[in-house]
Amino acid sequence: MLEAFLNPTIARLVVTVDADGPSVAQLCRIVAGAERRHGTSDTYPASLPGDDTLLMGRMIAAAAATTGFALSLTGSLLRLPRLPDLVAVPPTLADHLPRLRRELERRLGPEGTDMFFGVVNATAAALTLSPTAAAAEAATRAMLAAEAWTGRLTWRRHEPGLGSRPVPDDAASAPRSVPTPADGPAERYANRIGAIGLGAAAVAGVLSRNPDTAGAAALAAVPKPLRTVREAFGCAMSRGLAARHDALVLRPGALRTLDRVDAIMIDPRAFYVDELMVSRILGVQDSQRTRAWEAVRAALDNGELSPGWHDLADIPGAGGAPARR
């Protein structure tokens, strides 16, 4: 082993070995043994765009969803016998209700949960012969697989730079606690409408004595579009940033939580440029502000102003209050 250091940016241990050094499997066993000895947390590490497990999981889920769509469509055309819609209710609710899905993610991890639901939902669609639901599932899984593939290609371009920046041994390392973001409006709505729909489905099943009616009512109340639209937005943003700006999105899940943002703080220094510009005008009525602003800009373009505060009375057509550039 030539070098080993912890890269906090990507939360990974970067190891460099020589030609006759340990293999990847041996290194994994060494790290796993060290984690067991020191009693590390049982939480799953965040995946990176270049991880094989992320891409393989999404490819498996996409393949399962496509197979489920083909089987359900074939069964519908051939009018084969099917199971009632009630069979698809438990996995659909667990997938689209944030409260239930979060519990599974704690046990299986985000990627494991995603692959699990991809296979289970495809199986349920095939057994209930629901080509419409299967088509929507296949489209979503195809988008996620495309996002993972784009992320992997972008990661391969950026990995040499990201993985070659060791942190000095004497650098201060303060523990950083990142709280789990609170549920946004979409999550709260999904949890609420899912519970209401489940109750309404139970009432419909009791009154009709028909499991198909109860299952159809429960599935109709599931807020599927919320998650589908969010995934589509996240995939489009992630792929667009990579294609147009060669940007590597380390945590694509963050793009799915932008609806929870209620305020944006921007450092004014980000707007600093080499040229002078008007930044503020004070003491002017709103009805006169546009005229004063244009007069100040004209004076600035003509080279009549220097950095700092100026009296508007000294600027032709501006008025009589101070301005700042």
GROMACS .gro file of C-alpha atoms in nm:
model
  325
    1MET     CA    1   0.000   0.000   0.000
    2LEU     CA    2   0.147   0.335  -0.107
    3GLU     CA    3  -0.099   0.584   0.036
    4ALA     CA    4  -0.433   0.603   0.216
    5PHE     CA    5  -0.626   0.912   0.316
    6LEU     CA    6  -0.982   1.010   0.397
    7ASN     CA    7  -1.143   1.245   0.149
    8PRO     CA    8  -1.425   1.425   0.334
    9THR     CA    9  -1.565   1.579   0.016
   10ILE     CA   10  -1.671   1.244  -0.122
   11ALA     CA   11  -1.678   1.067   0.218
   12ARG     CA   12  -1.448   0.791   0.096
   13LEU     CA   13  -1.116   0.635   0.194
   14VAL     CA   14  -0.882   0.676  -0.104
   15VAL     CA   15  -0.618   0.402  -0.120
   16THR     CA   16  -0.326   0.381  -0.362
   17VAL     CA   17  -0.150   0.046  -0.400
   18ASP     CA   18   0.143  -0.074  -0.607
   19ALA     CA   19   0.132  -0.347  -0.869
   20ASP     CA   20   0.166  -0.636  -0.620
   21GLY     CA   21  -0.054  -0.476  -0.354
   22PRO     CA   22  -0.383  -0.609  -0.212
   23SER     CA   23  -0.682  -0.652  -0.439
   24VAL     CA   24  -1.007  -0.458  -0.409
   25ALA     CA   25  -1.173  -0.753  -0.236
   26GLN     CA   26  -0.892  -0.772   0.021
   27LEU     CA   27  -0.911  -0.398   0.086
   28CYS     CA   28  -1.287  -0.424   0.139
   29ARG     CA   29  -1.237  -0.703   0.392
   30ILE     CA   30  -0.974  -0.498   0.577
   31VAL     CA   31  -1.202  -0.193   0.596
   32ALA     CA   32  -1.501  -0.404   0.701
   33GLY     CA   33  -1.294  -0.562   0.979
   34ALA     CA   34  -1.181  -0.221   1.102
   35GLU     CA   35  -1.541  -0.098   1.107
   36ARG     CA   36  -1.651  -0.401   1.309
   37ARG     CA   37  -1.371  -0.356   1.561
   38HIS     CA   38  -1.446   0.010   1.615
   39GLY     CA   39  -1.823  -0.025   1.618
   40THR     CA   40  -1.911   0.218   1.341
   41SER     CA   41  -2.266   0.328   1.271
   42ASP     CA   42  -2.507   0.091   1.102
   43THR     CA   43  -2.633   0.363   0.870
   44TYR     CA   44  -2.573   0.315   0.500
   45PRO     CA   45  -2.310   0.542   0.342
   46ALA     CA   46  -2.427   0.789   0.081
   47SER     CA   47  -2.378   0.656  -0.270
   48LEU     CA   48  -2.164   0.834  -0.525
   49PRO     CA   49  -2.246   0.866  -0.896
   50GLY     CA   50  -1.958   0.631  -0.980
   51ASP     CA   51  -2.067   0.345  -0.752
   52ASP     CA   52  -2.137   0.017  -0.931
   53THR     CA   53  -2.418  -0.069  -0.689
   54LEU     CA   54  -2.610   0.248  -0.778
   55LEU     CA   55  -2.601   0.186  -1.152
   56MET     CA   56  -2.665  -0.188  -1.123
   57GLY     CA   57  -2.959  -0.135  -0.888
   58ARG     CA   58  -3.125   0.110  -1.121
   59MET     CA   59  -3.060  -0.106  -1.426
   60ILE     CA   60  -3.214  -0.407  -1.251
   61ALA     CA   61  -3.517  -0.200  -1.148
   62ALA     CA   62  -3.557  -0.066  -1.504
   63ALA     CA   63  -3.530  -0.416  -1.652
   64ALA     CA   64  -3.785  -0.550  -1.403
   65ALA     CA   65  -4.025  -0.264  -1.477
   66THR     CA   66  -3.993  -0.316  -1.853
   67THR     CA   67  -4.055  -0.689  -1.813
   68GLY     CA   68  -4.355  -0.620  -1.592
   69PHE     CA   69  -4.500  -0.385  -1.853
   70ALA     CA   70  -4.454  -0.643  -2.129
   71LEU     CA   71  -4.618  -0.917  -1.922
   72SER     CA   72  -4.909  -0.703  -1.808
   73LEU     CA   73  -4.976  -0.576  -2.161
   74THR     CA   74  -4.960  -0.927  -2.305
   75GLY     CA   75  -5.189  -1.062  -2.035
   76SER     CA   76  -5.441  -0.783  -2.092
   77LEU     CA   77  -5.449  -0.842  -2.468
   78LEU     CA   78  -5.490  -1.217  -2.420
   79ARG     CA   79  -5.748  -1.162  -2.142
   80LEU     CA   80  -5.564  -1.389  -1.901
   81PRO     CA   81  -5.690  -1.427  -1.544
   82ARG     CA   82  -5.548  -1.178  -1.299
   83LEU     CA   83  -5.526  -1.108  -0.928
   84PRO     CA   84  -5.738  -0.831  -0.774
   85ASP     CA   85  -5.598  -0.478  -0.749
   86LEU     CA   86  -5.582  -0.523  -0.374
   87VAL     CA   87  -5.254  -0.712  -0.426
   88ALA     CA   88  -5.083  -0.395  -0.552
   89VAL     CA   89  -5.203  -0.174  -0.266
   90PRO     CA   90  -4.938  -0.255   0.003
   91PRO     CA   91  -4.628  -0.202  -0.217
   92THR     CA   92  -4.778   0.104  -0.384
   93LEU     CA   93  -4.862   0.268  -0.053
   94ALA     CA   94  -4.523   0.186   0.094
   95ASP     CA   95  -4.350   0.329  -0.214
   96HIS     CA   96  -4.540   0.657  -0.244
   97LEU     CA   97  -4.612   0.745   0.118
   98PRO     CA   98  -4.297   0.916   0.253
   99ARG     CA   99  -4.358   0.802   0.611
  100LEU     CA  100  -4.365   0.434   0.513
  101ARG     CA  101  -4.086   0.457   0.259
  102ARG     CA  102  -3.857   0.623   0.513
  103GLU     CA  103  -3.886   0.323   0.744
  104LEU     CA  104  -3.774   0.088   0.469
  105GLU     CA  105  -3.486   0.317   0.373
  106ARG     CA  106  -3.353   0.294   0.728
  107ARG     CA  107  -3.326  -0.082   0.689
  108LEU     CA  108  -3.237  -0.129   0.322
  109GLY     CA  109  -3.074   0.202   0.235
  110PRO     CA  110  -3.204   0.439  -0.036
  111GLU     CA  111  -3.066   0.238  -0.328
  112GLY     CA  112  -3.175  -0.096  -0.185
  113THR     CA  113  -3.524   0.039  -0.124
  114ASP     CA  114  -3.540   0.180  -0.476
  115MET     CA  115  -3.445  -0.152  -0.634
  116PHE     CA  116  -3.681  -0.340  -0.403
  117PHE     CA  117  -3.980  -0.131  -0.508
  118GLY     CA  118  -3.880  -0.150  -0.873
  119VAL     CA  119  -3.901  -0.530  -0.864
  120VAL     CA  120  -4.206  -0.551  -0.637
  121ASN     CA  121  -4.410  -0.293  -0.829
  122ALA     CA  122  -4.328  -0.463  -1.158
  123THR     CA  123  -4.437  -0.797  -1.015
  124ALA     CA  124  -4.761  -0.649  -0.882
  125ALA     CA  125  -4.838  -0.486  -1.218
  126ALA     CA  126  -4.780  -0.815  -1.398
  127LEU     CA  127  -4.998  -1.014  -1.156
  128THR     CA  128  -5.284  -0.763  -1.166
  129LEU     CA  129  -5.249  -0.703  -1.542
  130SER     CA  130  -5.222  -0.324  -1.506
  131PRO     CA  131  -5.038  -0.204  -1.820
  132THR     CA  132  -5.101   0.164  -1.745
  133ALA     CA  133  -4.938   0.148  -1.403
  134ALA     CA  134  -4.661  -0.071  -1.544
  135ALA     CA  135  -4.591   0.179  -1.825
  136ALA     CA  136  -4.560   0.466  -1.577
  137GLU     CA  137  -4.329   0.258  -1.358
  138ALA     CA  138  -4.114   0.158  -1.656
  139ALA     CA  139  -4.081   0.520  -1.771
  140THR     CA  140  -3.977   0.634  -1.424
  141ARG     CA  141  -3.722   0.355  -1.387
  142ALA     CA  142  -3.579   0.429  -1.731
  143MET     CA  143  -3.529   0.794  -1.631
  144LEU     CA  144  -3.352   0.693  -1.310
  145ALA     CA  145  -3.127   0.451  -1.497
  146ALA     CA  146  -3.038   0.722  -1.750
  147GLU     CA  147  -2.957   0.961  -1.465
  148ALA     CA  148  -2.729   0.703  -1.304
  149TRP     CA  149  -2.552   0.638  -1.634
  150THR     CA  150  -2.497   1.010  -1.694
  151GLY     CA  151  -2.367   1.050  -1.340
  152ARG     CA  152  -2.126   0.763  -1.388
  153LEU     CA  153  -1.982   0.913  -1.707
  154THR     CA  154  -1.945   1.252  -1.540
  155TRP     CA  155  -1.784   1.090  -1.237
  156ARG     CA  156  -1.522   0.921  -1.454
  157ARG     CA  157  -1.422   1.262  -1.591
  158HIS     CA  158  -1.400   1.426  -1.247
  159GLU     CA  159  -1.274   1.136  -1.034
  160PRO     CA  160  -0.898   1.203  -1.085
  161GLY     CA  161  -0.940   1.552  -0.943
  162LEU     CA  162  -1.178   1.459  -0.662
  163GLY     CA  163  -0.977   1.160  -0.545
  164SER     CA  164  -0.635   1.325  -0.539
  165ARG     CA  165  -0.681   1.588  -0.271
  166PRO     CA  166  -0.571   1.452   0.066
  167VAL     CA  167  -0.643   1.650   0.381
  168PRO     CA  168  -0.336   1.731   0.596
  169ASP     CA  169  -0.302   1.507   0.900
  170ASP     CA  170  -0.295   1.809   1.132
  171ALA     CA  171  -0.605   1.969   0.982
  172ALA     CA  172  -0.883   2.040   1.228
  173SER     CA  173  -1.173   1.804   1.187
  174ALA     CA  174  -1.492   1.912   1.358
  175PRO     CA  175  -1.787   1.672   1.362
  176ARG     CA  176  -2.062   1.793   1.138
  177SER     CA  177  -2.421   1.709   1.217
  178VAL     CA  178  -2.660   1.745   0.925
  179PRO     CA  179  -3.021   1.716   1.041
  180THR     CA  180  -3.269   1.535   0.824
  181PRO     CA  181  -3.471   1.791   0.628
  182ALA     CA  182  -3.825   1.831   0.753
  183ASP     CA  183  -4.105   1.709   0.531
  184GLY     CA  184  -4.209   1.962   0.271
  185PRO     CA  185  -4.562   2.040   0.151
  186ALA     CA  186  -4.555   1.751  -0.096
  187GLU     CA  187  -4.457   1.495   0.171
  188ARG     CA  188  -4.720   1.620   0.413
  189TYR     CA  189  -4.985   1.608   0.144
  190ALA     CA  190  -4.883   1.258   0.036
  191ASN     CA  191  -4.898   1.124   0.392
  192ARG     CA  192  -5.233   1.288   0.456
  193ILE     CA  193  -5.404   1.192   0.131
  194GLY     CA  194  -5.266   0.839   0.150
  195ALA     CA  195  -5.420   0.784   0.493
  196ILE     CA  196  -5.751   0.932   0.378
  197GLY     CA  197  -5.751   0.717   0.066
  198LEU     CA  198  -5.680   0.403   0.265
  199GLY     CA  199  -5.973   0.477   0.494
  200ALA     CA  200  -6.202   0.547   0.199
  201ALA     CA  201  -6.092   0.224   0.031
  202ALA     CA  202  -6.173   0.027   0.346
  203VAL     CA  203  -6.522   0.179   0.356
  204ALA     CA  204  -6.574   0.106  -0.014
  205GLY     CA  205  -6.464  -0.253   0.035
  206VAL     CA  206  -6.699  -0.305   0.328
  207LEU     CA  207  -6.996  -0.156   0.145
  208SER     CA  208  -6.935  -0.331  -0.186
  209ARG     CA  209  -6.793  -0.656  -0.048
  210ASN     CA  210  -6.565  -0.652  -0.351
  211PRO     CA  211  -6.185  -0.657  -0.304
  212ASP     CA  212  -6.134  -0.519  -0.654
  213THR     CA  213  -6.338  -0.211  -0.567
  214ALA     CA  214  -6.143  -0.157  -0.245
  215GLY     CA  215  -5.811  -0.202  -0.423
  216ALA     CA  216  -5.904   0.032  -0.708
  217ALA     CA  217  -6.017   0.299  -0.460
  218ALA     CA  218  -5.693   0.273  -0.262
  219LEU     CA  219  -5.476   0.290  -0.575
  220ALA     CA  220  -5.670   0.588  -0.709
  221ALA     CA  221  -5.599   0.783  -0.390
  222VAL     CA  222  -5.223   0.717  -0.394
  223PRO     CA  223  -5.042   1.043  -0.488
  224LYS     CA  224  -4.824   0.885  -0.758
  225PRO     CA  225  -4.782   1.202  -0.967
  226LEU     CA  226  -4.603   1.377  -0.681
  227ARG     CA  227  -4.312   1.136  -0.683
  228THR     CA  228  -4.314   1.083  -1.058
  229VAL     CA  229  -4.291   1.457  -1.132
  230ARG     CA  230  -4.022   1.504  -0.868
  231GLU     CA  231  -3.812   1.221  -1.009
  232ALA     CA  232  -3.854   1.356  -1.362
  233PHE     CA  233  -3.743   1.702  -1.248
  234GLY     CA  234  -3.442   1.563  -1.060
  235CYS     CA  235  -3.333   1.349  -1.354
  236ALA     CA  236  -3.369   1.637  -1.601
  237MET     CA  237  -3.176   1.875  -1.375
  238SER     CA  238  -2.898   1.626  -1.305
  239ARG     CA  239  -2.852   1.533  -1.671
  240GLY     CA  240  -2.882   1.894  -1.784
  241LEU     CA  241  -2.615   2.014  -1.542
  242ALA     CA  242  -2.383   1.739  -1.661
  243ALA     CA  243  -2.449   1.792  -2.032
  244ARG     CA  244  -2.443   2.173  -2.043
  245HIS     CA  245  -2.204   2.263  -1.763
  246ASP     CA  246  -2.006   1.940  -1.704
  247ALA     CA  247  -2.122   1.961  -1.341
  248LEU     CA  248  -2.103   1.654  -1.120
  249VAL     CA  249  -2.403   1.622  -0.889
  250LEU     CA  250  -2.269   1.425  -0.592
  251ARG     CA  251  -2.606   1.413  -0.415
  252PRO     CA  252  -2.886   1.399  -0.675
  253GLY     CA  253  -3.134   1.355  -0.392
  254ALA     CA  254  -3.082   1.721  -0.303
  255LEU     CA  255  -3.245   1.818  -0.633
  256ARG     CA  256  -3.560   1.638  -0.516
  257THR     CA  257  -3.590   1.861  -0.208
  258LEU     CA  258  -3.579   2.204  -0.374
  259ASP     CA  259  -3.951   2.248  -0.304
  260ARG     CA  260  -3.863   2.278   0.065
  261VAL     CA  261  -3.652   2.590   0.006
  262ASP     CA  262  -3.832   2.901   0.131
  263ALA     CA  263  -3.542   3.151   0.125
  264ILE     CA  264  -3.219   3.191  -0.072
  265MET     CA  265  -2.922   3.387   0.061
  266ILE     CA  266  -2.672   3.514  -0.196
  267ASP     CA  267  -2.339   3.669  -0.102
  268PRO     CA  268  -2.329   4.010  -0.276
  269ARG     CA  269  -1.962   3.952  -0.353
  270ALA     CA  270  -2.072   3.692  -0.606
  271PHE     CA  271  -2.195   3.979  -0.824
  272TYR     CA  272  -1.873   4.180  -0.811
  273VAL     CA  273  -1.733   4.254  -1.157
  274ASP     CA  274  -1.441   4.455  -1.291
  275GLU     CA  275  -1.666   4.734  -1.416
  276LEU     CA  276  -1.843   4.997  -1.207
  277MET     CA  277  -2.218   4.967  -1.178
  278VAL     CA  278  -2.503   5.135  -0.994
  279SER     CA  279  -2.588   4.941  -0.681
  280ARG     CA  280  -2.821   5.165  -0.480
  281ILE     CA  281  -3.027   5.484  -0.503
  282LEU     CA  282  -3.170   5.640  -0.187
  283GLY     CA  283  -3.420   5.915  -0.114
  284VAL     CA  284  -3.611   5.894  -0.442
  285GLN     CA  285  -3.984   5.840  -0.475
  286ASP     CA  286  -4.084   5.523  -0.653
  287SER     CA  287  -4.241   5.721  -0.934
  288GLN     CA  288  -3.905   5.893  -1.000
  289ARG     CA  289  -3.677   5.596  -0.938
  290THR     CA  290  -3.660   5.473  -1.297
  291ARG     CA  291  -3.574   5.820  -1.431
  292ALA     CA  292  -3.307   5.870  -1.163
  293TRP     CA  293  -3.157   5.526  -1.227
  294GLU     CA  294  -3.128   5.588  -1.600
  295ALA     CA  295  -2.968   5.928  -1.542
  296VAL     CA  296  -2.709   5.778  -1.305
  297ARG     CA  297  -2.631   5.497  -1.547
  298ALA     CA  298  -2.584   5.745  -1.830
  299ALA     CA  299  -2.344   5.951  -1.618
  300LEU     CA  300  -2.154   5.636  -1.524
  301ASP     CA  301  -2.125   5.526  -1.886
  302ASN     CA  302  -1.989   5.869  -1.978
  303GLY     CA  303  -1.714   5.837  -1.716
  304GLU     CA  304  -1.848   6.121  -1.501
  305LEU     CA  305  -1.867   5.919  -1.177
  306SER     CA  306  -1.610   5.750  -0.954
  307PRO     CA  307  -1.663   5.475  -0.691
  308GLY     CA  308  -1.852   5.590  -0.381
  309TRP     CA  309  -2.155   5.800  -0.289
  310HIS     CA  310  -2.269   6.089  -0.508
  311ASP     CA  311  -2.540   6.354  -0.471
  312LEU     CA  312  -2.810   6.313  -0.729
  313ALA     CA  313  -2.832   6.689  -0.744
  314ASP     CA  314  -2.492   6.685  -0.916
  315ILE     CA  315  -2.613   6.443  -1.183
  316PRO     CA  316  -2.824   6.596  -1.461
  317GLY     CA  317  -3.178   6.459  -1.462
  318ALA     CA  318  -3.131   6.241  -1.152
  319GLY     CA  319  -3.294   6.443  -0.872
  320GLY     CA  320  -3.159   6.544  -0.533
  321ALA     CA  321  -3.056   6.246  -0.312
  322PRO     CA  322  -2.738   6.039  -0.273
  323ALA     CA  323  -2.665   5.737  -0.486
  324ARG     CA  324  -2.404   5.465  -0.454
  325ARG     CA  325  -2.215   5.259  -0.712
   0.00000   0.00000   0.00000
